Amino acid sequence: MKLNSSDQVRSDLDRLLPLFDAVYLRTFEAGEAPRLAEAICYSLRAGGKRVRPVLCMLAAECVGGSAEGALACGLALEYIHTYSLIHDDLPAMDDDDLRRGQPTSHKVFGEGQAILAGDGLLTEAFQVLATASSLAVERRVELVSLLAEAAGWRGMVGGQSLDLDGEILTRSGQSYGLDHLQLIHRLKTGALIRVSLEMGAVAAGADAAQRKTLREAGAAMGLAFQIQDDLLDETSTDEQMGKRVNKDQDRGKITYPKLLGVDGARRALAEATGQAVSLLSTLPHPESLIAWAHFMAERTS
Ligand code: GRG
């Protein structure tokens, strides 16, 4: 029986989250810095949709691989994502008090420990890939390199830097256009989502054409995800999102709705989602990823 999008997403979560939940804290159980381990586990446990690990495992399945084979990649992705949120919430960055419905790491553990929790997660992501015994050594090296490129200064970190600079610009009364906003989004949020699908492809041993398709579909899904994030910042509540909303508007930040209007942003979202769906449709088992493309465009938190 064919499931509708939200039932498909629910059924994939029911199947894949237990794999993730069984192992994601394990590496932080033994160590000599208990306060740091506590801070790391606090943020990992705080919830979150686990979008990146699930997309990675589904991408592997989409080309005939197994979710288990991509699990180490999923862990690495969630560690990087969680580190980025901890650091993004710091006073030197977005200065937020609430994340995933709970006080942010620096509010609970202090700034120093929060910085270190992010650093610990960032480095552990690469350790988990380097020691993933289910993957051939050459594949591990390739995955480490892919993730470094997407998460590092050529990707997410670079996007965050452009975003910080953009805020300084807008505070001084200047502005920038859609091309620059797209660049920021492609790097800051898009790169990690794109690489989630590509890492799933590599873990599953996909051929070059399938890998390219998943990479391009991931890029479109990453853009859609960020446009929806901009829209949610404009239209949702703090309770719904588990974090402070309307902050983009309050800071005069450039966003999709600001440049295109809410309707224009919704059209751009539909276009990016449509592009992802048509790319995914060419792959062997695309149903789940297509459902996720719709879910990410329609999400309310
Ligand atoms: C500090 C190096 C560094 C990077 C930060 C990604 C990022 C760069 C900052 C986060 C800012 C932000 C809220 C971006 C919008 C898109 C986004 C990443 C939202 C949060 O991701 P979800 O919705 O979060 O997947 P959960 O909590 O569900 O895991």
Tab-separated table of C-alpha atoms in Angstrom, residues 30 65 72 92 210 243:
chain	number	residue	atom	x	y	z
A	30	ALA	CA	33.258	7.081	28.899
A	65	GLY	CA	22.049	0.462	0.465
A	72	ALA	CA	27.928	6.455	11.373
A	92	ALA	CA	28.958	36.360	20.332
A	210	GLN	CA	23.108	8.550	-8.585
A	243	LYS	CA	13.158	28.944	20.103
